[in-house]
Short mmCIF file of C-alpha atoms in Angstrom, two decimals:
data_model
loop_
_atom_site.label_atom_id
_atom_site.label_comp_id
_atom_site.label_asym_id
_atom_site.label_seq_id
_atom_site.Cartn_x
_atom_site.Cartn_y
_atom_site.Cartn_z
CA MET T 3 -2.52 -33.28 42.14
CA THR T 4 -2.17 -35.94 39.47
CA TYR T 5 0.74 -38.01 40.79
CA GLN T 6 0.54 -40.03 43.99
CA HIS T 7 4.04 -39.25 45.15
CA PRO T 8 5.70 -36.90 47.64
CA THR T 9 6.58 -33.43 46.39
CA MET T 10 9.70 -31.46 47.25
CA TRP T 11 11.05 -27.96 47.13
CA VAL T 12 13.30 -27.24 44.19
CA SER T 13 15.86 -24.52 44.70
CA ILE T 14 18.48 -22.87 42.56
CA ASP T 15 21.99 -22.06 43.69
CA CYS T 16 24.25 -19.83 41.63
CA LEU T 17 27.99 -20.43 41.78
CA VAL T 18 29.47 -17.27 40.28
CA PHE T 19 33.23 -16.96 40.04
CA GLY T 20 34.61 -13.52 39.23
CA TYR T 21 38.09 -12.74 37.99
CA ASP T 22 39.18 -9.46 39.45
CA VAL T 23 41.37 -7.99 36.71
CA SER T 24 42.92 -5.25 38.86
CA GLU T 25 43.73 -7.56 41.77
CA GLU T 26 44.49 -10.52 39.46
CA ASN T 27 42.52 -12.68 41.80
CA LEU T 28 39.68 -15.19 41.53
CA LYS T 29 36.67 -14.52 43.73
CA LEU T 30 33.36 -16.13 44.67
CA LEU T 31 30.02 -14.35 44.94
CA LEU T 32 28.19 -14.87 48.26
CA PHE T 33 25.30 -13.39 50.16
CA GLN T 34 23.77 -13.78 53.57
CA ARG T 35 20.96 -16.30 53.39
CA LYS T 36 17.52 -14.77 53.75
CA VAL T 37 15.49 -17.64 55.21
CA GLU T 38 15.62 -19.88 58.26
CA PRO T 39 17.31 -22.21 59.00
CA PHE T 40 20.73 -20.54 58.67
CA ALA T 41 19.32 -17.06 57.96
CA GLY T 42 22.15 -14.52 57.95
CA GLN T 43 24.87 -17.09 57.28
CA TRP T 44 27.02 -17.03 54.15
CA SER T 45 25.63 -18.88 51.18
CA LEU T 46 25.86 -19.12 47.42
CA ILE T 47 23.19 -16.98 45.81
CA GLY T 48 20.07 -19.11 46.15
CA GLY T 49 16.30 -19.16 46.08
CA PHE T 50 13.32 -21.34 45.27
CA VAL T 51 11.95 -22.11 41.82
CA ASN T 52 8.51 -20.65 41.17
CA GLU T 53 5.58 -22.72 40.02
CA ASN T 54 5.51 -21.59 36.38
CA GLU T 55 9.17 -20.86 35.92
CA ASP T 56 11.77 -22.73 33.87
CA LEU T 57 14.90 -23.64 35.83
CA LEU T 58 17.22 -21.34 33.87
CA ALA T 59 14.78 -18.42 34.16
CA GLY T 60 14.68 -19.11 37.89
CA ALA T 61 18.47 -18.99 38.10
CA GLN T 62 18.58 -15.66 36.27
CA ARG T 63 15.83 -14.21 38.48
CA VAL T 64 17.48 -15.37 41.72
CA LEU T 65 20.85 -13.95 40.67
CA LYS T 66 19.37 -10.63 39.61
CA THR T 67 17.15 -10.29 42.70
CA PHE T 68 19.91 -10.82 45.23
CA THR T 69 22.94 -9.31 43.48
CA GLY T 70 21.69 -6.95 40.78
CA LEU T 71 23.67 -8.89 38.16
CA ASP T 72 21.72 -9.11 34.93
CA GLY T 73 22.42 -10.94 31.71
CA VAL T 74 25.10 -13.21 33.16
CA PHE T 75 25.56 -16.40 31.14
CA LEU T 76 24.60 -19.24 33.48
CA GLU T 77 25.14 -22.91 32.80
CA GLN T 78 23.76 -25.86 34.70
CA LEU T 79 26.51 -27.67 36.57
CA SER T 80 24.90 -30.37 38.74
CA THR T 81 21.91 -31.09 40.96
CA PHE T 82 22.38 -31.71 44.67
CA GLY T 83 19.72 -33.95 46.16
CA LYS T 84 20.92 -35.87 49.21
CA ALA T 85 17.80 -36.61 51.26
CA HIS T 86 18.84 -34.69 54.37
CA ARG T 87 21.01 -31.94 52.90
CA ASP T 88 18.66 -29.21 54.17
CA PRO T 89 17.32 -29.42 57.73
CA GLY T 90 14.50 -27.08 56.68
CA GLY T 91 12.84 -29.69 54.48
CA ARG T 92 13.37 -31.88 51.43
CA VAL T 93 15.02 -29.50 49.00
CA VAL T 94 16.63 -30.56 45.74
CA SER T 95 18.95 -27.84 44.49
CA VAL T 96 19.95 -27.27 40.90
CA LEU T 97 23.36 -25.61 40.69
CA TYR T 98 24.06 -23.06 37.95
CA TRP T 99 27.45 -21.51 37.45
CA SER T 100 29.38 -18.81 35.67
CA LEU T 101 32.82 -17.24 35.43
CA ILE T 102 32.81 -13.50 34.74
CA LYS T 103 35.23 -10.60 34.57
CA LEU T 104 34.87 -8.27 37.52
CA ASP T 105 35.00 -4.58 36.91
CA SER T 106 34.30 -1.81 39.40
CA ILE T 107 30.70 -1.44 38.20
CA GLN T 108 29.91 -5.07 38.95
CA LYS T 109 31.48 -4.79 42.36
CA GLU T 110 29.35 -1.73 43.21
CA VAL T 111 26.10 -3.30 41.98
CA VAL T 112 26.70 -6.40 44.04
CA ASN T 113 27.70 -4.46 47.15
CA SER T 114 24.62 -2.27 46.94
CA HIS T 115 22.54 -5.46 47.17
CA GLY T 116 24.35 -6.66 50.27
CA ALA T 117 26.15 -9.46 48.43
CA GLY T 118 29.91 -9.61 48.11
CA TRP T 119 32.94 -11.07 46.36
CA PHE T 120 35.19 -13.25 48.53
CA ASP T 121 38.75 -14.38 47.86
CA LEU T 122 38.76 -18.13 47.32
CA GLU T 123 41.54 -18.53 49.88
CA GLN T 124 39.51 -16.70 52.50
CA LEU T 125 35.98 -18.02 52.24
CA PRO T 126 33.75 -17.80 55.30
CA ASP T 127 31.91 -20.92 56.48
CA LEU T 128 29.17 -21.74 53.98
CA VAL T 129 25.75 -23.22 54.73
CA MET T 130 24.88 -26.87 54.08
CA ASP T 131 26.64 -28.41 51.04
CA HIS T 132 27.67 -25.10 49.48
CA LEU T 133 31.37 -25.82 49.99
CA ASP T 134 30.91 -29.09 48.03
CA MET T 135 29.22 -27.07 45.30
CA THR T 136 32.14 -24.62 45.27
CA GLN T 137 34.69 -27.43 45.09
CA LEU T 138 32.83 -29.09 42.23
CA GLY T 139 32.95 -25.76 40.39
CA MET T 140 36.69 -25.37 41.04
CA GLU T 141 37.34 -28.86 39.69
CA GLN T 142 35.33 -28.02 36.60
CA LEU T 143 37.21 -24.73 36.15
CA ARG T 144 40.51 -26.62 36.28
CA ARG T 145 39.30 -29.24 33.86
CA ASN T 146 38.16 -26.49 31.49
CA ALA T 147 41.50 -24.67 31.75
CA THR T 148 43.26 -27.92 30.81
CA THR T 149 41.08 -28.79 27.87
CA THR T 150 40.03 -25.45 26.39
CA PRO T 151 41.52 -21.94 26.25
CA ILE T 152 40.50 -19.57 29.03
CA GLY T 153 41.06 -15.85 29.32
CA PHE T 154 39.39 -14.18 26.39
CA GLU T 155 36.39 -13.19 28.48
CA LEU T 156 38.44 -12.48 31.61
CA LEU T 157 41.57 -10.56 30.64
CA PRO T 158 41.98 -7.13 29.06
CA GLU T 159 42.19 -7.23 25.26
CA LYS T 160 45.98 -6.90 25.41
CA PHE T 161 47.78 -8.75 28.15
CA THR T 162 51.21 -10.11 29.04
CA LEU T 163 52.15 -13.74 29.59
CA PRO T 164 52.66 -13.07 33.33
CA GLN T 165 49.07 -11.79 33.46
CA LEU T 166 47.79 -14.93 31.76
CA LEU T 167 49.95 -17.06 34.05
CA ARG T 168 48.44 -15.42 37.14
CA LEU T 169 44.94 -16.20 35.86
CA TYR T 170 45.84 -19.87 35.48
CA GLU T 171 47.52 -19.85 38.90
CA GLY T 172 44.32 -18.43 40.38
CA ILE T 173 42.30 -21.22 38.79
CA TYR T 174 44.72 -23.95 39.84
CA GLY T 175 45.27 -22.43 43.27
CA LYS T 176 49.00 -23.07 43.00
CA SER T 177 52.11 -21.66 41.38
CA ILE T 178 52.87 -22.88 37.88
CA ASP T 179 56.38 -23.03 36.46
CA ASP T 180 56.79 -19.98 34.27
CA ARG T 181 58.93 -21.47 31.48
CA ASN T 182 56.81 -24.60 31.24
CA PHE T 183 53.64 -22.51 31.04
CA ARG T 184 55.09 -20.23 28.36
CA LYS T 185 56.12 -23.21 26.24
CA LYS T 186 52.78 -25.00 26.49
CA ILE T 187 50.52 -22.03 25.99
CA LEU T 188 52.51 -20.74 23.01
CA ALA T 189 52.42 -24.20 21.42
CA THR T 190 48.62 -23.98 21.25
CA ASP T 191 49.10 -21.20 18.73
CA VAL T 192 46.18 -19.28 20.21
CA LEU T 193 48.21 -16.16 21.11
CA VAL T 194 49.37 -13.35 18.87
CA ARG T 195 52.44 -11.43 20.05
CA LEU T 196 52.21 -7.67 19.56
CA ASP T 197 55.01 -5.16 18.95
CA GLU T 198 54.18 -3.58 22.26
CA LYS T 199 55.62 -3.99 25.72
CA ASP T 200 54.30 -3.53 29.23
CA LYS T 201 57.16 -2.01 31.22
CA SER T 202 55.32 -1.62 34.52
CA GLY T 203 56.72 -4.89 35.89
CA SER T 204 60.35 -4.74 34.82
CA LYS T 205 62.84 -2.56 32.96
CA LYS T 206 63.10 -5.06 30.14
CA GLY T 207 59.31 -5.23 29.94
CA ALA T 208 56.97 -8.02 28.87
CA TYR T 209 55.50 -8.36 25.40
CA LYS T 210 51.78 -7.89 25.13
CA TYR T 211 49.67 -10.56 23.52
CA MET T 212 46.16 -10.87 22.14
CA PHE T 213 44.09 -13.97 21.56
CA ASP T 214 43.66 -15.04 17.96
CA GLU T 215 39.88 -14.91 18.17
CA ARG T 216 39.17 -17.39 15.39
CA LYS T 217 41.69 -19.89 16.69
CA TYR T 218 40.51 -19.33 20.27
CA HIS T 219 36.93 -20.24 19.50
CA GLU T 220 37.97 -23.14 17.33
CA LEU T 221 40.04 -24.58 20.19
CA LYS T 222 37.20 -23.88 22.60
CA GLN T 223 35.07 -26.21 20.46
CA ARG T 224 37.67 -28.76 19.60
CA GLY T 225 39.71 -28.83 22.77
CA TYR T 226 43.35 -29.48 23.53
CA HIS T 227 45.32 -30.90 26.36
CA LEU T 228 47.52 -28.71 28.54
CA ASP T 229 49.33 -30.50 31.30
CA PHE T 230 50.33 -28.09 34.05
CA SER T 231 51.05 -30.84 36.53
CA ILE T 232 54.83 -30.28 36.35
CA LYS T 233 55.76 -27.45 38.68
CA MET B 19 6.29 -27.31 55.99
CA THR B 20 9.04 -24.87 56.80
CA TYR B 21 9.41 -23.01 53.51
CA GLN B 22 6.67 -20.79 52.09
CA HIS B 23 7.18 -21.84 48.48
CA PRO B 24 5.52 -24.17 46.00
CA THR B 25 6.70 -27.78 46.01
CA MET B 26 7.17 -29.98 42.96
CA TRP B 27 7.58 -33.59 42.00
CA VAL B 28 11.14 -34.66 41.43
CA SER B 29 11.64 -37.57 39.07
CA ILE B 30 14.57 -39.58 37.83
CA ASP B 31 15.10 -40.61 34.25
CA CYS B 32 17.75 -43.16 33.31
CA LEU B 33 19.39 -42.89 29.90
CA VAL B 34 21.11 -46.24 29.47
CA PHE B 35 23.00 -46.92 26.26
CA GLY B 36 24.04 -50.50 25.61
CA TYR B 37 26.66 -51.67 23.16
CA ASP B 38 25.57 -54.96 21.69
CA VAL B 39 28.85 -56.78 21.10
CA SER B 40 27.41 -59.51 18.89
CA GLU B 41 25.40 -57.12 16.70
CA GLU B 42 28.06 -54.38 16.92
CA ASN B 43 25.29 -51.92 17.47
CA LEU B 44 24.48 -49.18 19.97
CA LYS B 45 21.09 -49.45 21.65
CA LEU B 46 18.89 -47.51 24.05
CA LEU B 47 16.96 -48.95 26.98
CA LEU B 48 13.25 -48.08 27.03
CA PHE B 49 10.11 -49.18 28.79
CA GLN B 50 6.41 -48.48 28.57
CA ARG B 51 5.51 -45.73 30.98
CA LYS B 52 3.48 -46.93 33.96
CA VAL B 53 1.54 -43.80 34.91
CA GLU B 54 -0.88 -41.41 33.25
CA PRO B 55 -0.57 -39.24 31.29
CA PHE B 56 1.14 -41.21 28.52
CA ALA B 57 0.80 -44.59 30.28
CA GLY B 58 1.88 -47.37 27.93
CA GLN B 59 3.95 -45.09 25.69
CA TRP B 60 7.70 -45.52 25.25
CA SER B 61 9.85 -43.71 27.73
CA LEU B 62 13.30 -43.69 29.26
CA ILE B 63 13.31 -45.67 32.48
CA GLY B 64 11.79 -43.25 34.98
CA GLY B 65 10.15 -42.86 38.35
CA PHE B 66 9.67 -40.47 41.24
CA VAL B 67 12.17 -39.75 43.99
CA ASN B 68 11.06 -40.95 47.43
CA GLU B 69 10.92 -38.67 50.44
CA ASN B 70 14.01 -39.98 52.24
CA GLU B 71 16.02 -41.07 49.25
CA ASP B 72 19.20 -39.57 47.79
CA LEU B 73 18.96 -38.84 44.06
CA LEU B 74 21.56 -41.43 43.06
CA ALA B 75 19.92 -44.10 45.22
CA GLY B 76 16.63 -43.21 43.56
CA ALA B 77 18.17 -43.66 40.12
CA GLN B 78 19.53 -47.09 41.04
CA ARG B 79 16.19 -48.14 42.53
CA VAL B 80 14.19 -46.97 39.52
CA LEU B 81 16.52 -48.75 37.09
CA LYS B 82 16.49 -51.98 39.08
CA THR B 83 12.70 -51.94 39.63
CA PHE B 84 11.78 -51.52 35.99
CA THR B 85 14.56 -53.39 34.21
CA GLY B 86 16.17 -55.76 36.69
CA LEU B 87 19.57 -54.15 36.04
CA ASP B 88 21.55 -53.94 39.25
CA GLY B 89 24.91 -52.36 40.02
CA VAL B 90 25.04 -50.27 36.84
CA PHE B 91 27.33 -47.24 37.20
CA LEU B 92 25.08 -44.21 36.80
CA GLU B 93 26.26 -40.65 36.44
CA GLN B 94 24.20 -37.49 36.63
CA LEU B 95 23.97 -35.83 33.24
CA SER B 96 21.56 -32.90 33.50
CA THR B 97 18.30 -31.78 35.08
CA PHE B 98 15.28 -31.01 32.91
CA GLY B 99 12.97 -28.45 34.46
CA LYS B 100 10.99 -26.49 31.90
CA ALA B 101 7.81 -25.35 33.65
CA HIS B 102 5.35 -27.19 31.42
CA ARG B 103 7.39 -30.19 30.32
CA ASP B 104 4.95 -32.63 31.95
CA PRO B 105 1.18 -32.12 31.48
CA GLY B 106 0.64 -34.25 34.59
CA GLY B 107 2.07 -31.63 36.93
CA ARG B 108 5.21 -29.68 37.76
CA VAL B 109 7.89 -32.32 37.55
CA VAL B 110 11.62 -31.59 37.57
CA SER B 111 13.52 -34.57 36.23
CA VAL B 112 17.11 -35.42 37.06
CA LEU B 113 18.70 -37.38 34.22
CA TYR B 114 21.22 -40.13 35.02
CA TRP B 115 23.07 -42.01 32.34
CA SER B 116 25.30 -44.96 31.59
CA LEU B 117 26.93 -46.86 28.75
CA ILE B 118 27.19 -50.62 29.28
CA LYS B 119 28.17 -53.73 27.38
CA LEU B 120 25.20 -55.87 26.46
CA ASP B 121 25.45 -59.57 26.82
CA SER B 122 22.67 -62.10 26.45
CA ILE B 123 22.07 -62.20 30.22
CA GLN B 124 21.39 -58.48 30.37
CA LYS B 125 19.06 -58.74 27.42
CA GLU B 126 17.06 -61.51 29.08
CA VAL B 127 16.78 -59.75 32.43
CA VAL B 128 15.52 -56.59 30.78
CA ASN B 129 13.06 -58.44 28.56
CA SER B 130 11.62 -60.36 31.51
CA HIS B 131 10.77 -56.98 33.07
CA GLY B 132 9.00 -55.77 29.96
CA ALA B 133 11.66 -53.26 29.07
CA GLY B 134 13.67 -53.47 25.87
CA TRP B 135 16.74 -52.39 23.92
CA PHE B 136 16.06 -50.33 20.81
CA ASP B 137 18.37 -49.56 17.91
CA LEU B 138 19.21 -45.85 17.92
CA GLU B 139 18.23 -45.55 14.27
CA GLN B 140 14.82 -47.06 14.95
CA LEU B 141 13.56 -45.44 18.12
CA PRO B 142 9.82 -45.29 18.70
CA ASP B 143 8.22 -41.95 19.62
CA LEU B 144 9.25 -41.04 23.14
CA VAL B 145 7.14 -39.22 25.74
CA MET B 146 7.66 -35.55 26.60
CA ASP B 147 11.29 -34.34 26.38
CA HIS B 148 12.84 -37.79 26.37
CA LEU B 149 14.15 -37.38 22.83
CA ASP B 150 15.97 -34.21 23.95
CA MET B 151 17.44 -36.21 26.82
CA THR B 152 18.57 -38.91 24.39
CA GLN B 153 20.14 -36.36 22.06
CA LEU B 154 21.98 -34.70 24.94
CA GLY B 155 23.35 -38.11 25.87
CA MET B 156 24.44 -38.81 22.28
CA GLU B 157 26.26 -35.48 22.13
CA GLN B 158 28.01 -36.28 25.39
CA LEU B 159 28.96 -39.76 24.11
CA ARG B 160 30.51 -38.18 21.02
CA ARG B 161 32.35 -35.59 23.07
CA ASN B 162 33.68 -38.34 25.32
CA ALA B 163 34.80 -40.44 22.34
CA THR B 164 36.72 -37.43 21.02
CA THR B 165 38.43 -36.52 24.27
CA THR B 166 38.95 -39.84 26.07
CA PRO B 167 39.41 -43.46 25.01
CA ILE B 168 36.27 -45.58 24.75
CA GLY B 169 35.93 -49.31 24.35
CA PHE B 170 37.65 -50.99 27.27
CA GLU B 171 34.33 -51.60 29.02
CA LEU B 172 32.43 -52.30 25.80
CA LEU B 173 34.52 -54.56 23.58
CA PRO B 174 35.79 -58.09 24.13
CA GLU B 175 39.25 -58.22 25.71
CA LYS B 176 40.83 -58.88 22.31
CA PHE B 177 39.40 -57.05 19.33
CA THR B 178 40.28 -55.96 15.82
CA LEU B 179 40.55 -52.40 14.49
CA PRO B 180 37.43 -52.92 12.36
CA GLN B 181 35.56 -53.85 15.55
CA LEU B 182 36.78 -50.70 17.30
CA LEU B 183 35.92 -48.65 14.21
CA ARG B 184 32.35 -49.98 14.20
CA LEU B 185 31.95 -48.96 17.86
CA TYR B 186 33.04 -45.42 17.01
CA GLU B 187 30.78 -45.39 13.97
CA GLY B 188 27.88 -46.43 16.21
CA ILE B 189 28.63 -43.56 18.58
CA TYR B 190 29.05 -41.02 15.79
CA GLY B 191 26.14 -42.38 13.82
CA LYS B 192 28.12 -42.13 10.57
CA SER B 193 30.84 -43.88 8.66
CA ILE B 194 34.41 -42.92 9.53
CA ASP B 195 37.28 -43.16 7.09
CA ASP B 196 39.12 -46.37 7.90
CA ARG B 197 42.70 -45.22 7.21
CA ASN B 198 42.22 -41.94 9.02
CA PHE B 199 40.76 -43.76 12.03
CA ARG B 200 43.60 -46.27 12.11
CA LYS B 201 46.22 -43.54 12.03
CA LYS B 202 44.63 -41.45 14.76
CA ILE B 203 43.75 -44.22 17.14
CA LEU B 204 47.18 -45.85 16.84
CA ALA B 205 48.87 -42.50 17.48
CA THR B 206 47.26 -42.37 20.92
CA ASP B 207 49.45 -45.32 21.82
CA VAL B 208 46.64 -46.87 23.82
CA LEU B 209 46.49 -50.11 21.78
CA VAL B 210 48.75 -53.13 21.96
CA ARG B 211 48.91 -55.27 18.80
CA LEU B 212 48.91 -59.02 19.44
CA ASP B 213 50.50 -61.80 17.38
CA GLU B 214 47.05 -63.11 16.66
CA LYS B 215 44.68 -62.63 13.77
CA ASP B 216 40.95 -62.78 13.32
CA LYS B 217 40.34 -64.44 9.95
CA SER B 218 36.54 -64.48 10.08
CA GLY B 219 36.28 -61.29 8.03
CA SER B 220 38.88 -61.85 5.30
CA LYS B 221 41.51 -64.32 4.12
CA LYS B 222 44.34 -62.00 5.07
CA GLY B 223 42.76 -61.49 8.48
CA ALA B 224 42.87 -58.56 10.91
CA TYR B 225 45.31 -58.31 13.78
CA LYS B 226 43.80 -58.45 17.23
CA TYR B 227 44.51 -55.69 19.71
CA MET B 228 44.17 -55.13 23.42
CA PHE B 229 44.02 -51.90 25.34
CA ASP B 230 47.10 -50.97 27.33
CA GLU B 231 45.18 -50.72 30.59
CA ARG B 232 47.55 -48.33 32.37
CA LYS B 233 47.75 -46.01 29.38
CA TYR B 234 44.00 -46.27 28.80
CA HIS B 235 43.13 -45.09 32.30
CA GLU B 236 45.81 -42.40 32.20
CA LEU B 237 44.32 -41.01 28.96
CA LYS B 238 40.84 -41.31 30.44
CA GLN B 239 41.98 -38.92 33.17
CA ARG B 240 44.16 -36.67 31.12
CA GLY B 241 42.30 -36.62 27.84
CA TYR B 242 43.37 -36.28 24.24
CA HIS B 243 41.89 -34.90 21.09
CA LEU B 244 40.77 -37.14 18.24
CA ASP B 245 39.31 -35.37 15.29
CA PHE B 246 37.12 -37.69 13.25
CA SER B 247 35.54 -34.88 11.29
CA ILE B 248 37.37 -35.80 8.07
CA LYS B 249 35.49 -38.56 6.33
#
C-alpha cells in the first residue's frame, strides 16, 4: 500500500449491440447478474477487473466468460463513477462497447452461456445505471451513423437499399423517409449498384448494391454529414 | 466489503489546453507531482478520487486545488488502466479534458499555485503515461477542428482570418495553406465579415470577422467536414 487514499472496485461493463441480419433488427446482449446485490436481474455483461489485468484484456475476458463471444472488437466508451451508483460498494465501471453482425452461430454460443439478445424496443429492467449506459451507446451509434458510413460489417455483401434503410431505421429507432434516404446515401458515393435484383420484396424488384470498400474506409476516416432529421 | 475482488486506486487526471490569445499559442497546464513515486516531476494535474465523490466532482476539485481554476468545463476523455502503468500501485486513471482561453488572470492564478502553462512544442518529460494522454487529447482536438467549428470560446469577439488560421495551425501543429484555409472556412458560412479592418499586420489590413453565433452552434451540433490535409 503506497498511496494513502481509499481504494475502490473497478468493474467492466460490455455494451454489445448485435444487428440481426435475418430479422433486420438491432439487439442488445444481456445476462443475469451473478453477484449480490441484484443477482439474477438483467444486466449488461459485467465483471470486476483483476489485479494484474489491463482494462481492455479485462473486457475481453468478461465478455468471453459470460457469453462465449471471442475476438469481438471492443472500444472504450465512457467510465461511470457516481459515488453511490452501486449499493454493493464503491464501484467505478469502465464501459466498453461493440456493434456486431449476428448470425445463428453467435446466437447459439450466447444462449448456451445463459446470456441472450434482446430487442431494443423490449428491454427488461436493467440493474443500476445500465439503462444510462445503453442510452449513451445508442446516442453514439446515431452520431456514428450520421458522420461515418455504417453497414459494411453488418449487412450481407450484396444488399438492397431497403435493407440498408432498415438498418438505419433500427439505429435511429424511427422511420426514415425512403426517397430522402436514397438521395442522401447515394450522394456519398459509397455504394456501387450491381446488375442484379432482389425480387423477394416486389415484382419490380430492388437493385442490389455493394459498398465501394476503398471509398467506405476513406469516408470512415474522413467523415461526412448525413442529416436524416427530415422525415 | 461486499465484493470478493481486489480493489484499486482511482485517480483523475486533467488535460487542460489553453489558447493564449496574446501569444497566439496553444499551451498545456502542468504541475509538479505531489506524491511519490515521481514527486516533483512534471505531470498533468492529478489526484485521487475520494470515497463519496462523483468522478466529475473529483475532477473539478483536483483542478481547483492544484491550479486555482474554478468552473472550467471538463469532459471525460478516456480511462487509462494498463495494469502496471503506475509503479506506486494499481491505479486506474480517468482522464478529463478542456480547452480554455487564457487571459492574464488565469495565468496569474495558476502561477500562484505553482502550476504552469507550457508550450506544446516545448513540453518537459511527463510522468508515466501522461504523454500518451496528451497525444490522445491532441488527436481529439484535431478531430474536433475538422468536424465542428472551433474558436468562438478561444478568440476575441472580433478577429481576422490570419488570427483564426494561427489557432488552427496551433491545433494541427503545422502550417496550413492560407488560400485553401480561407476558401474552406468561408464556405462553412459560419463567419460574418465586418466593415472593419485590423491594420496592425499590414498596410492593406485584414478584415475583421465575427462568428455567426446561431450558425456556429448549429454546426457544432450537426458537424461538417473540413479537410486541411492539402498544404
